[in-house]
């Protein structure tokens, strides 16, 4: 069976993707979710049956490519799709000169920086195309409608174990040239893809990394919660980097965080960058509450001139790209 990959468009729905491997297995990719399945060839038809129970029946053109079809589950029609062959994105062109790092936000622990419009709209679209072109088998399933992708090696492994892809290396270079990154360059990149309204458990990024993390927010706005780390305990190795628990990378809040509500928030507009270092890196949890929209409340510490308190911010599908420097393994 010939391998292939198609982007599916459905009216009023985010794009999906189907991948077919030569052994007849395959993947369905939806925002924040990757599902395995099997392909079957029928006369004039390709059928993909996902382990979720969804069945994609697509008519095949003269070039053996999917054209359009139906999505069903237990005989019930869920929708119709139009399919387009997915072609590899071109190399990431030189990015529009990003803005320089502004001063740290005075109202927060040392040091939190916020850079609005770090990427242009064209650069955002190009980066997202590279993210979505990564084969589904490379992604890891996360919790709460989130999936993750690591470059530079597994989070629990000290030292850089693989080269970054060209597009991620270009973003690292932009961080350094703009002054938004100081010290040893990033060598580990994490991509989170969130379904609309998905959240992230409060966590810190852990001792395997230098005390600086930079995060690009793409695709949608969101409000990030900041929590103070308790002086006694309260941390355990966590799963925020896509590890299944017990990893040595990020640390996640242990137990119920209701007793430690956010002391501040950041309004992360799409295409923005925020940087946390020094005390803010080591002594603040950061997380995202699962909800369909955010309200710009009194805790938001990075209001820009175009922002208004009380504004309702809807959440759509979102991608975050996280940059850290992972320490080398001890000799």
PDB file of C-alpha atoms in Angstrom:
ATOM      1  CA  UNK A   1       0.000   0.000   0.000  1.00  0.00           C
ATOM      2  CA  UNK A   2       1.394   3.388  -1.017  1.00  0.00           C
ATOM      3  CA  UNK A   3       2.010   5.897   1.772  1.00  0.00           C
ATOM      4  CA  UNK A   4       0.337   9.291   1.676  1.00  0.00           C
ATOM      5  CA  UNK A   5      -0.903  12.224   3.713  1.00  0.00           C
ATOM      6  CA  UNK A   6      -3.967  14.395   3.158  1.00  0.00           C
ATOM      7  CA  UNK A   7      -5.357  17.544   4.727  1.00  0.00           C
ATOM      8  CA  UNK A   8      -9.125  17.376   5.217  1.00  0.00           C
ATOM      9  CA  UNK A   9     -11.398  20.398   5.214  1.00  0.00           C
ATOM     10  CA  UNK A  10     -14.893  20.368   6.698  1.00  0.00           C
ATOM     11  CA  UNK A  11     -17.294  23.275   6.786  1.00  0.00           C
ATOM     12  CA  UNK A  12     -17.139  25.043  10.134  1.00  0.00           C
ATOM     13  CA  UNK A  13     -14.494  22.677  11.553  1.00  0.00           C
ATOM     14  CA  UNK A  14     -10.712  22.917  12.059  1.00  0.00           C
ATOM     15  CA  UNK A  15      -8.561  21.123   9.515  1.00  0.00           C
ATOM     16  CA  UNK A  16      -7.816  17.446  10.080  1.00  0.00           C
ATOM     17  CA  UNK A  17      -5.185  15.196   8.522  1.00  0.00           C
ATOM     18  CA  UNK A  18      -5.047  11.542   7.510  1.00  0.00           C
ATOM     19  CA  UNK A  19      -1.776   9.641   7.094  1.00  0.00           C
ATOM     20  CA  UNK A  20      -1.361   6.270   5.411  1.00  0.00           C
ATOM     21  CA  UNK A  21       1.731   4.132   6.004  1.00  0.00           C
ATOM     22  CA  UNK A  22       2.972   1.415   3.674  1.00  0.00           C
ATOM     23  CA  UNK A  23       1.925  -1.365   6.070  1.00  0.00           C
ATOM     24  CA  UNK A  24      -1.714  -0.232   5.929  1.00  0.00           C
ATOM     25  CA  UNK A  25      -1.730   1.435   9.326  1.00  0.00           C
ATOM     26  CA  UNK A  26      -2.319   5.147   9.674  1.00  0.00           C
ATOM     27  CA  UNK A  27      -3.155   8.151  11.763  1.00  0.00           C
ATOM     28  CA  UNK A  28      -5.966  10.646  12.127  1.00  0.00           C
ATOM     29  CA  UNK A  29      -4.824  14.036  13.413  1.00  0.00           C
ATOM     30  CA  UNK A  30      -7.258  16.507  14.921  1.00  0.00           C
ATOM     31  CA  UNK A  31      -6.380  19.570  16.970  1.00  0.00           C
ATOM     32  CA  UNK A  32      -4.903  18.318  20.232  1.00  0.00           C
ATOM     33  CA  UNK A  33      -5.442  14.660  19.326  1.00  0.00           C
ATOM     34  CA  UNK A  34      -3.728  11.900  17.330  1.00  0.00           C
ATOM     35  CA  UNK A  35      -5.628   8.635  16.729  1.00  0.00           C
ATOM     36  CA  UNK A  36      -4.335   5.383  15.246  1.00  0.00           C
ATOM     37  CA  UNK A  37      -6.261   3.382  12.677  1.00  0.00           C
ATOM     38  CA  UNK A  38      -6.168   1.048   9.666  1.00  0.00           C
ATOM     39  CA  UNK A  39      -6.646   1.652   5.958  1.00  0.00           C
ATOM     40  CA  UNK A  40      -8.582  -0.553   3.561  1.00  0.00           C
ATOM     41  CA  UNK A  41      -8.662  -0.302  -0.226  1.00  0.00           C
ATOM     42  CA  UNK A  42     -12.059  -0.780  -1.874  1.00  0.00           C
ATOM     43  CA  UNK A  43     -13.057  -0.282  -5.538  1.00  0.00           C
ATOM     44  CA  UNK A  44     -12.767   3.470  -6.142  1.00  0.00           C
ATOM     45  CA  UNK A  45     -12.627   4.070  -2.399  1.00  0.00           C
ATOM     46  CA  UNK A  46     -10.148   4.382   0.451  1.00  0.00           C
ATOM     47  CA  UNK A  47     -11.445   3.679   3.953  1.00  0.00           C
ATOM     48  CA  UNK A  48      -9.746   4.665   7.193  1.00  0.00           C
ATOM     49  CA  UNK A  49     -11.166   3.256  10.421  1.00  0.00           C
ATOM     50  CA  UNK A  50      -9.841   4.991  13.533  1.00  0.00           C
ATOM     51  CA  UNK A  51      -9.616   3.309  16.916  1.00  0.00           C
ATOM     52  CA  UNK A  52     -12.046   5.999  18.110  1.00  0.00           C
ATOM     53  CA  UNK A  53     -14.704   4.391  15.899  1.00  0.00           C
ATOM     54  CA  UNK A  54     -14.752   7.151  13.290  1.00  0.00           C
ATOM     55  CA  UNK A  55     -14.770   5.883   9.697  1.00  0.00           C
ATOM     56  CA  UNK A  56     -13.492   8.013   6.805  1.00  0.00           C
ATOM     57  CA  UNK A  57     -14.660   6.836   3.363  1.00  0.00           C
ATOM     58  CA  UNK A  58     -13.047   8.820   0.564  1.00  0.00           C
ATOM     59  CA  UNK A  59     -13.418   8.591  -3.187  1.00  0.00           C
ATOM     60  CA  UNK A  60     -10.163   8.256  -5.116  1.00  0.00           C
ATOM     61  CA  UNK A  61      -9.163  10.249  -8.179  1.00  0.00           C
ATOM     62  CA  UNK A  62      -7.217   9.069 -11.216  1.00  0.00           C
ATOM     63  CA  UNK A  63      -3.941   9.819  -9.417  1.00  0.00           C
ATOM     64  CA  UNK A  64      -4.886   7.508  -6.494  1.00  0.00           C
ATOM     65  CA  UNK A  65      -5.361  10.514  -4.199  1.00  0.00           C
ATOM     66  CA  UNK A  66      -8.297  11.111  -1.884  1.00  0.00           C
ATOM     67  CA  UNK A  67     -10.759  13.662  -3.259  1.00  0.00           C
ATOM     68  CA  UNK A  68     -13.783  13.896  -0.952  1.00  0.00           C
ATOM     69  CA  UNK A  69     -15.886  11.681   1.242  1.00  0.00           C
ATOM     70  CA  UNK A  70     -17.973  10.999   4.331  1.00  0.00           C
ATOM     71  CA  UNK A  71     -17.191  10.628   8.021  1.00  0.00           C
ATOM     72  CA  UNK A  72     -19.396   8.170   9.885  1.00  0.00           C
ATOM     73  CA  UNK A  73     -19.587   6.497  13.281  1.00  0.00           C
ATOM     74  CA  UNK A  74     -21.716   3.373  13.798  1.00  0.00           C
ATOM     75  CA  UNK A  75     -23.548   4.197  10.579  1.00  0.00           C
ATOM     76  CA  UNK A  76     -24.358   7.799  11.536  1.00  0.00           C
ATOM     77  CA  UNK A  77     -23.037  10.499   9.197  1.00  0.00           C
ATOM     78  CA  UNK A  78     -20.886  13.022  11.085  1.00  0.00           C
ATOM     79  CA  UNK A  79     -19.886  15.179   8.136  1.00  0.00           C
ATOM     80  CA  UNK A  80     -18.386  15.487   4.684  1.00  0.00           C
ATOM     81  CA  UNK A  81     -14.808  16.352   3.825  1.00  0.00           C
ATOM     82  CA  UNK A  82     -12.723  17.544   0.913  1.00  0.00           C
ATOM     83  CA  UNK A  83      -9.183  16.154   0.788  1.00  0.00           C
ATOM     84  CA  UNK A  84      -5.991  17.732  -0.526  1.00  0.00           C
ATOM     85  CA  UNK A  85      -2.590  16.019  -0.804  1.00  0.00           C
ATOM     86  CA  UNK A  86      -0.301  17.466   1.843  1.00  0.00           C
ATOM     87  CA  UNK A  87       2.994  18.651   0.398  1.00  0.00           C
ATOM     88  CA  UNK A  88       6.092  19.337   2.523  1.00  0.00           C
ATOM     89  CA  UNK A  89       6.383  23.011   3.473  1.00  0.00           C
ATOM     90  CA  UNK A  90       9.247  25.009   1.976  1.00  0.00           C
ATOM     91  CA  UNK A  91      12.202  25.907   4.211  1.00  0.00           C
ATOM     92  CA  UNK A  92      11.375  28.633   6.692  1.00  0.00           C
ATOM     93  CA  UNK A  93      12.425  31.909   5.107  1.00  0.00           C
ATOM     94  CA  UNK A  94      14.236  34.601   7.047  1.00  0.00           C
ATOM     95  CA  UNK A  95      11.836  35.833   9.712  1.00  0.00           C
ATOM     96  CA  UNK A  96      10.654  39.407   9.826  1.00  0.00           C
ATOM     97  CA  UNK A  97      12.937  41.176  12.313  1.00  0.00           C
ATOM     98  CA  UNK A  98      11.330  40.467  15.712  1.00  0.00           C
ATOM     99  CA  UNK A  99      11.087  43.182  18.372  1.00  0.00           C
ATOM    100  CA  UNK A 100      13.716  43.471  21.089  1.00  0.00           C
ATOM    101  CA  UNK A 101      13.170  42.217  24.618  1.00  0.00           C
ATOM    102  CA  UNK A 102      11.334  44.855  26.691  1.00  0.00           C
ATOM    103  CA  UNK A 103      12.022  45.426  30.399  1.00  0.00           C
ATOM    104  CA  UNK A 104      10.694  42.871  32.857  1.00  0.00           C
ATOM    105  CA  UNK A 105       7.149  43.355  34.156  1.00  0.00           C
ATOM    106  CA  UNK A 106       7.589  45.290  37.389  1.00  0.00           C
ATOM    107  CA  UNK A 107       4.569  43.781  39.157  1.00  0.00           C
ATOM    108  CA  UNK A 108       5.878  40.198  38.937  1.00  0.00           C
ATOM    109  CA  UNK A 109       8.760  38.249  40.514  1.00  0.00           C
ATOM    110  CA  UNK A 110      12.125  38.574  38.780  1.00  0.00           C
ATOM    111  CA  UNK A 111      11.960  38.229  35.773  1.00  0.00           C
ATOM    112  CA  UNK A 112       8.975  37.984  33.403  1.00  0.00           C
ATOM    113  CA  UNK A 113       9.058  39.641  29.969  1.00  0.00           C
ATOM    114  CA  UNK A 114       6.238  39.921  27.434  1.00  0.00           C
ATOM    115  CA  UNK A 115       6.830  40.644  23.734  1.00  0.00           C
ATOM    116  CA  UNK A 116       3.647  41.265  21.690  1.00  0.00           C
ATOM    117  CA  UNK A 117       3.735  40.470  17.967  1.00  0.00           C
ATOM    118  CA  UNK A 118       7.059  38.651  18.143  1.00  0.00           C
ATOM    119  CA  UNK A 119       6.137  36.989  14.830  1.00  0.00           C
ATOM    120  CA  UNK A 120       4.343  38.495  11.855  1.00  0.00           C
ATOM    121  CA  UNK A 121       1.135  36.875  10.603  1.00  0.00           C
ATOM    122  CA  UNK A 122       3.006  35.430   7.600  1.00  0.00           C
ATOM    123  CA  UNK A 123       5.742  33.989   9.823  1.00  0.00           C
ATOM    124  CA  UNK A 124       3.133  32.488  12.150  1.00  0.00           C
ATOM    125  CA  UNK A 125       1.424  30.752   9.220  1.00  0.00           C
ATOM    126  CA  UNK A 126       4.760  29.396   7.960  1.00  0.00           C
ATOM    127  CA  UNK A 127       5.754  28.051  11.389  1.00  0.00           C
ATOM    128  CA  UNK A 128       2.360  26.410  11.917  1.00  0.00           C
ATOM    129  CA  UNK A 129       2.657  24.708   8.542  1.00  0.00           C
ATOM    130  CA  UNK A 130       5.948  23.142   9.644  1.00  0.00           C
ATOM    131  CA  UNK A 131       4.455  22.047  12.967  1.00  0.00           C
ATOM    132  CA  UNK A 132       1.481  20.385  11.303  1.00  0.00           C
ATOM    133  CA  UNK A 133       3.686  18.642   8.740  1.00  0.00           C
ATOM    134  CA  UNK A 134       5.435  16.609  11.460  1.00  0.00           C
ATOM    135  CA  UNK A 135       4.378  12.938  11.108  1.00  0.00           C
ATOM    136  CA  UNK A 136       1.697  11.894  13.576  1.00  0.00           C
ATOM    137  CA  UNK A 137       3.851   9.077  14.969  1.00  0.00           C
ATOM    138  CA  UNK A 138       6.256  11.695  16.338  1.00  0.00           C
ATOM    139  CA  UNK A 139       3.591  13.251  18.585  1.00  0.00           C
ATOM    140  CA  UNK A 140       2.722  12.135  22.122  1.00  0.00           C
ATOM    141  CA  UNK A 141      -0.780  12.230  23.532  1.00  0.00           C
ATOM    142  CA  UNK A 142      -1.215  14.627  26.431  1.00  0.00           C
ATOM    143  CA  UNK A 143      -4.061  15.276  28.822  1.00  0.00           C
ATOM    144  CA  UNK A 144      -7.010  17.649  28.534  1.00  0.00           C
ATOM    145  CA  UNK A 145      -7.128  17.861  24.709  1.00  0.00           C
ATOM    146  CA  UNK A 146      -3.400  18.459  24.274  1.00  0.00           C
ATOM    147  CA  UNK A 147      -0.679  16.660  22.330  1.00  0.00           C
ATOM    148  CA  UNK A 148       3.058  17.289  22.515  1.00  0.00           C
ATOM    149  CA  UNK A 149       6.140  17.099  20.341  1.00  0.00           C
ATOM    150  CA  UNK A 150       9.772  17.165  21.514  1.00  0.00           C
ATOM    151  CA  UNK A 151      12.892  18.147  19.590  1.00  0.00           C
ATOM    152  CA  UNK A 152      16.366  17.853  21.079  1.00  0.00           C
ATOM    153  CA  UNK A 153      15.746  14.573  22.892  1.00  0.00           C
ATOM    154  CA  UNK A 154      13.378  13.332  25.566  1.00  0.00           C
ATOM    155  CA  UNK A 155      12.857  15.776  28.447  1.00  0.00           C
ATOM    156  CA  UNK A 156      14.104  13.293  31.051  1.00  0.00           C
ATOM    157  CA  UNK A 157      17.444  12.814  29.258  1.00  0.00           C
ATOM    158  CA  UNK A 158      20.220  15.250  30.106  1.00  0.00           C
ATOM    159  CA  UNK A 159      22.239  16.617  27.230  1.00  0.00           C
ATOM    160  CA  UNK A 160      21.225  17.350  23.656  1.00  0.00           C
ATOM    161  CA  UNK A 161      20.583  14.065  21.856  1.00  0.00           C
ATOM    162  CA  UNK A 162      19.349  15.237  18.456  1.00  0.00           C
ATOM    163  CA  UNK A 163      19.697  18.249  16.199  1.00  0.00           C
ATOM    164  CA  UNK A 164      16.779  20.650  15.974  1.00  0.00           C
ATOM    165  CA  UNK A 165      14.843  20.794  12.690  1.00  0.00           C
ATOM    166  CA  UNK A 166      15.640  23.740  10.449  1.00  0.00           C
ATOM    167  CA  UNK A 167      12.485  25.692  11.273  1.00  0.00           C
ATOM    168  CA  UNK A 168      13.003  25.322  15.048  1.00  0.00           C
ATOM    169  CA  UNK A 169      16.672  26.316  14.726  1.00  0.00           C
ATOM    170  CA  UNK A 170      15.574  29.433  12.806  1.00  0.00           C
ATOM    171  CA  UNK A 171      13.284  30.405  15.683  1.00  0.00           C
ATOM    172  CA  UNK A 172      16.118  29.866  18.181  1.00  0.00           C
ATOM    173  CA  UNK A 173      18.318  32.168  16.106  1.00  0.00           C
ATOM    174  CA  UNK A 174      15.586  34.835  16.073  1.00  0.00           C
ATOM    175  CA  UNK A 175      15.345  34.618  19.873  1.00  0.00           C
ATOM    176  CA  UNK A 176      19.066  35.207  20.275  1.00  0.00           C
ATOM    177  CA  UNK A 177      19.363  37.947  17.649  1.00  0.00           C
ATOM    178  CA  UNK A 178      16.488  39.901  19.209  1.00  0.00           C
ATOM    179  CA  UNK A 179      18.037  39.750  22.678  1.00  0.00           C
ATOM    180  CA  UNK A 180      15.134  37.661  23.996  1.00  0.00           C
ATOM    181  CA  UNK A 181      17.536  34.870  24.921  1.00  0.00           C
ATOM    182  CA  UNK A 182      20.714  35.198  26.990  1.00  0.00           C
ATOM    183  CA  UNK A 183      23.334  32.593  27.819  1.00  0.00           C
ATOM    184  CA  UNK A 184      23.723  29.192  26.184  1.00  0.00           C
ATOM    185  CA  UNK A 185      21.367  28.895  23.180  1.00  0.00           C
ATOM    186  CA  UNK A 186      18.183  26.808  23.331  1.00  0.00           C
ATOM    187  CA  UNK A 187      18.802  23.152  22.499  1.00  0.00           C
ATOM    188  CA  UNK A 188      15.426  21.661  23.391  1.00  0.00           C
ATOM    189  CA  UNK A 189      12.080  22.660  21.866  1.00  0.00           C
ATOM    190  CA  UNK A 190       8.653  21.473  22.964  1.00  0.00           C
ATOM    191  CA  UNK A 191       5.508  21.978  20.893  1.00  0.00           C
ATOM    192  CA  UNK A 192       2.092  21.831  22.566  1.00  0.00           C
ATOM    193  CA  UNK A 193      -1.044  21.727  20.439  1.00  0.00           C
ATOM    194  CA  UNK A 194      -4.269  22.519  22.304  1.00  0.00           C
ATOM    195  CA  UNK A 195      -7.847  21.916  21.263  1.00  0.00           C
ATOM    196  CA  UNK A 196     -10.176  24.868  21.849  1.00  0.00           C
ATOM    197  CA  UNK A 197     -10.593  25.370  25.581  1.00  0.00           C
ATOM    198  CA  UNK A 198      -7.919  22.844  26.625  1.00  0.00           C
ATOM    199  CA  UNK A 199      -5.782  23.542  29.684  1.00  0.00           C
ATOM    200  CA  UNK A 200      -2.408  22.762  31.218  1.00  0.00           C
ATOM    201  CA  UNK A 201      -1.764  21.725  34.819  1.00  0.00           C
ATOM    202  CA  UNK A 202       0.320  24.199  36.860  1.00  0.00           C
ATOM    203  CA  UNK A 203       4.008  23.259  36.842  1.00  0.00           C
ATOM    204  CA  UNK A 204       7.576  24.520  36.844  1.00  0.00           C
ATOM    205  CA  UNK A 205      10.066  23.518  34.172  1.00  0.00           C
ATOM    206  CA  UNK A 206      12.459  21.736  36.492  1.00  0.00           C
ATOM    207  CA  UNK A 207      16.183  21.534  37.262  1.00  0.00           C
ATOM    208  CA  UNK A 208      17.370  19.876  34.035  1.00  0.00           C
ATOM    209  CA  UNK A 209      17.254  23.246  32.283  1.00  0.00           C
ATOM    210  CA  UNK A 210      18.909  26.622  32.646  1.00  0.00           C
ATOM    211  CA  UNK A 211      16.651  29.070  34.501  1.00  0.00           C
ATOM    212  CA  UNK A 212      15.109  30.624  31.396  1.00  0.00           C
ATOM    213  CA  UNK A 213      12.139  29.539  29.282  1.00  0.00           C
ATOM    214  CA  UNK A 214      10.729  31.362  26.251  1.00  0.00           C
ATOM    215  CA  UNK A 215       7.311  30.482  24.844  1.00  0.00           C
ATOM    216  CA  UNK A 216       5.691  31.461  21.551  1.00  0.00           C
ATOM    217  CA  UNK A 217       1.873  31.510  21.466  1.00  0.00           C
ATOM    218  CA  UNK A 218       0.358  30.830  18.046  1.00  0.00           C
ATOM    219  CA  UNK A 219      -3.140  30.432  16.669  1.00  0.00           C
ATOM    220  CA  UNK A 220      -5.192  31.866  19.528  1.00  0.00           C
ATOM    221  CA  UNK A 221      -5.111  34.130  22.578  1.00  0.00           C
ATOM    222  CA  UNK A 222      -5.075  32.633  26.083  1.00  0.00           C
ATOM    223  CA  UNK A 223      -4.656  33.705  29.717  1.00  0.00           C
ATOM    224  CA  UNK A 224      -1.761  32.079  31.609  1.00  0.00           C
ATOM    225  CA  UNK A 225      -2.101  31.635  35.381  1.00  0.00           C
ATOM    226  CA  UNK A 226       0.873  32.164  37.712  1.00  0.00           C
ATOM    227  CA  UNK A 227       0.931  30.431  41.122  1.00  0.00           C
ATOM    228  CA  UNK A 228       3.440  30.770  43.948  1.00  0.00           C
ATOM    229  CA  UNK A 229       5.400  27.615  44.766  1.00  0.00           C
ATOM    230  CA  UNK A 230       4.791  26.574  48.401  1.00  0.00           C
ATOM    231  CA  UNK A 231       7.871  26.728  50.610  1.00  0.00           C
ATOM    232  CA  UNK A 232       7.351  23.160  51.796  1.00  0.00           C
ATOM    233  CA  UNK A 233       6.998  20.327  49.284  1.00  0.00           C
ATOM    234  CA  UNK A 234       4.194  20.536  46.788  1.00  0.00           C
ATOM    235  CA  UNK A 235       6.230  19.461  43.779  1.00  0.00           C
ATOM    236  CA  UNK A 236       6.652  16.126  42.073  1.00  0.00           C
ATOM    237  CA  UNK A 237       8.061  15.117  38.689  1.00  0.00           C
ATOM    238  CA  UNK A 238       5.250  15.805  36.258  1.00  0.00           C
ATOM    239  CA  UNK A 239       3.872  15.104  32.822  1.00  0.00           C
ATOM    240  CA  UNK A 240       3.761  18.586  31.359  1.00  0.00           C
ATOM    241  CA  UNK A 241       6.526  17.829  28.828  1.00  0.00           C
ATOM    242  CA  UNK A 242       4.681  14.811  27.511  1.00  0.00           C
ATOM    243  CA  UNK A 243       6.365  12.386  29.901  1.00  0.00           C
ATOM    244  CA  UNK A 244       4.098   9.779  31.424  1.00  0.00           C
ATOM    245  CA  UNK A 245       4.959  10.813  34.984  1.00  0.00           C
ATOM    246  CA  UNK A 246       8.116  10.138  36.894  1.00  0.00           C
ATOM    247  CA  UNK A 247      10.267  12.121  34.487  1.00  0.00           C
ATOM    248  CA  UNK A 248      13.015  14.396  35.690  1.00  0.00           C
ATOM    249  CA  UNK A 249      12.066  17.397  33.604  1.00  0.00           C
ATOM    250  CA  UNK A 250       9.097  19.575  34.411  1.00  0.00           C
ATOM    251  CA  UNK A 251       7.578  19.494  37.856  1.00  0.00           C
ATOM    252  CA  UNK A 252       3.848  19.596  38.280  1.00  0.00           C
ATOM    253  CA  UNK A 253       1.798  20.840  41.208  1.00  0.00           C
ATOM    254  CA  UNK A 254       1.071  17.979  43.571  1.00  0.00           C
ATOM    255  CA  UNK A 255      -2.464  17.624  44.820  1.00  0.00           C
ATOM    256  CA  UNK A 256      -5.255  20.174  44.575  1.00  0.00           C
ATOM    257  CA  UNK A 257      -4.076  23.630  43.468  1.00  0.00           C
ATOM    258  CA  UNK A 258      -7.312  25.214  44.696  1.00  0.00           C
ATOM    259  CA  UNK A 259      -5.432  26.039  47.885  1.00  0.00           C
ATOM    260  CA  UNK A 260      -2.879  27.981  45.851  1.00  0.00           C
ATOM    261  CA  UNK A 261      -4.889  30.218  43.496  1.00  0.00           C
ATOM    262  CA  UNK A 262      -3.156  32.365  40.872  1.00  0.00           C
ATOM    263  CA  UNK A 263      -1.515  35.500  42.229  1.00  0.00           C
ATOM    264  CA  UNK A 264      -1.138  36.961  38.711  1.00  0.00           C
ATOM    265  CA  UNK A 265      -1.982  36.255  35.078  1.00  0.00           C
ATOM    266  CA  UNK A 266      -0.530  36.995  31.642  1.00  0.00           C
ATOM    267  CA  UNK A 267      -2.705  37.707  28.617  1.00  0.00           C
ATOM    268  CA  UNK A 268      -0.861  35.898  25.821  1.00  0.00           C
ATOM    269  CA  UNK A 269      -2.010  37.219  22.470  1.00  0.00           C
ATOM    270  CA  UNK A 270      -1.377  35.091  19.399  1.00  0.00           C
ATOM    271  CA  UNK A 271       2.087  35.606  17.883  1.00  0.00           C
ATOM    272  CA  UNK A 272       3.432  36.886  21.219  1.00  0.00           C
ATOM    273  CA  UNK A 273       6.461  35.660  23.157  1.00  0.00           C
ATOM    274  CA  UNK A 274       6.855  35.548  26.910  1.00  0.00           C
ATOM    275  CA  UNK A 275      10.078  34.830  28.784  1.00  0.00           C
ATOM    276  CA  UNK A 276      10.386  33.620  32.384  1.00  0.00           C
ATOM    277  CA  UNK A 277      13.779  33.504  34.073  1.00  0.00           C
ATOM    278  CA  UNK A 278      15.526  33.865  37.429  1.00  0.00           C
ATOM    279  CA  UNK A 279      13.087  33.715  40.383  1.00  0.00           C
ATOM    280  CA  UNK A 280      10.034  33.549  38.117  1.00  0.00           C
ATOM    281  CA  UNK A 281      11.424  30.394  36.494  1.00  0.00           C
ATOM    282  CA  UNK A 282      12.279  28.677  39.763  1.00  0.00           C
ATOM    283  CA  UNK A 283       9.520  29.807  42.121  1.00  0.00           C
ATOM    284  CA  UNK A 284       6.344  30.171  40.055  1.00  0.00           C
ATOM    285  CA  UNK A 285       4.016  27.524  38.758  1.00  0.00           C
ATOM    286  CA  UNK A 286       2.450  28.412  35.426  1.00  0.00           C
ATOM    287  CA  UNK A 287      -0.659  26.786  33.996  1.00  0.00           C
ATOM    288  CA  UNK A 288      -3.785  27.286  31.903  1.00  0.00           C
ATOM    289  CA  UNK A 289      -7.314  26.773  33.195  1.00  0.00           C
ATOM    290  CA  UNK A 290      -9.472  24.661  30.875  1.00  0.00           C
ATOM    291  CA  UNK A 291     -12.320  26.850  29.587  1.00  0.00           C
ATOM    292  CA  UNK A 292     -13.798  28.062  26.302  1.00  0.00           C
ATOM    293  CA  UNK A 293     -13.031  31.736  26.907  1.00  0.00           C
ATOM    294  CA  UNK A 294     -11.005  33.932  29.248  1.00  0.00           C
ATOM    295  CA  UNK A 295     -11.875  37.238  30.883  1.00  0.00           C
ATOM    296  CA  UNK A 296      -9.212  39.930  31.234  1.00  0.00           C
ATOM    297  CA  UNK A 297      -9.455  40.424  34.980  1.00  0.00           C
ATOM    298  CA  UNK A 298      -7.598  42.402  37.654  1.00  0.00           C
ATOM    299  CA  UNK A 299      -4.793  39.813  37.945  1.00  0.00           C
ATOM    300  CA  UNK A 300      -3.547  40.353  34.372  1.00  0.00           C
ATOM    301  CA  UNK A 301      -0.142  42.021  34.749  1.00  0.00           C
ATOM    302  CA  UNK A 302       0.822  42.724  31.132  1.00  0.00           C
ATOM    303  CA  UNK A 303      -2.013  44.845  29.710  1.00  0.00           C
ATOM    304  CA  UNK A 304      -1.110  46.610  26.472  1.00  0.00           C
ATOM    305  CA  UNK A 305      -2.699  49.838  25.255  1.00  0.00           C
ATOM    306  CA  UNK A 306      -5.195  47.933  23.073  1.00  0.00           C
ATOM    307  CA  UNK A 307      -6.312  45.602  25.904  1.00  0.00           C
ATOM    308  CA  UNK A 308      -9.262  46.281  28.192  1.00  0.00           C
ATOM    309  CA  UNK A 309     -10.103  44.832  31.578  1.00  0.00           C
ATOM    310  CA  UNK A 310     -13.357  42.940  31.424  1.00  0.00           C
ATOM    311  CA  UNK A 311     -12.737  41.911  27.809  1.00  0.00           C
ATOM    312  CA  UNK A 312     -13.883  38.398  26.927  1.00  0.00           C
ATOM    313  CA  UNK A 313     -11.213  36.494  24.999  1.00  0.00           C
ATOM    314  CA  UNK A 314     -12.476  33.428  23.083  1.00  0.00           C
ATOM    315  CA  UNK A 315     -10.127  30.479  22.759  1.00  0.00           C
ATOM    316  CA  UNK A 316      -9.532  28.659  19.514  1.00  0.00           C
ATOM    317  CA  UNK A 317      -7.068  25.898  18.650  1.00  0.00           C
ATOM    318  CA  UNK A 318      -3.656  26.997  19.884  1.00  0.00           C
ATOM    319  CA  UNK A 319      -0.003  25.983  19.508  1.00  0.00           C
ATOM    320  CA  UNK A 320       2.732  26.924  21.952  1.00  0.00           C
ATOM    321  CA  UNK A 321       6.430  26.468  21.181  1.00  0.00           C
ATOM    322  CA  UNK A 322       8.651  26.302  24.266  1.00  0.00           C
ATOM    323  CA  UNK A 323      12.417  26.906  24.166  1.00  0.00           C
ATOM    324  CA  UNK A 324      14.843  25.854  26.914  1.00  0.00           C
ATOM    325  CA  UNK A 325      18.524  25.037  27.303  1.00  0.00           C
ATOM    326  CA  UNK A 326      18.985  21.517  28.637  1.00  0.00           C
ATOM    327  CA  UNK A 327      22.130  20.933  30.682  1.00  0.00           C
ATOM    328  CA  UNK A 328      24.713  18.437  29.480  1.00  0.00           C
ATOM    329  CA  UNK A 329      24.906  15.080  31.213  1.00  0.00           C
ATOM    330  CA  UNK A 330      27.437  15.015  34.064  1.00  0.00           C
ATOM    331  CA  UNK A 331      30.825  13.608  33.102  1.00  0.00           C
TER     332      UNK A 331
END
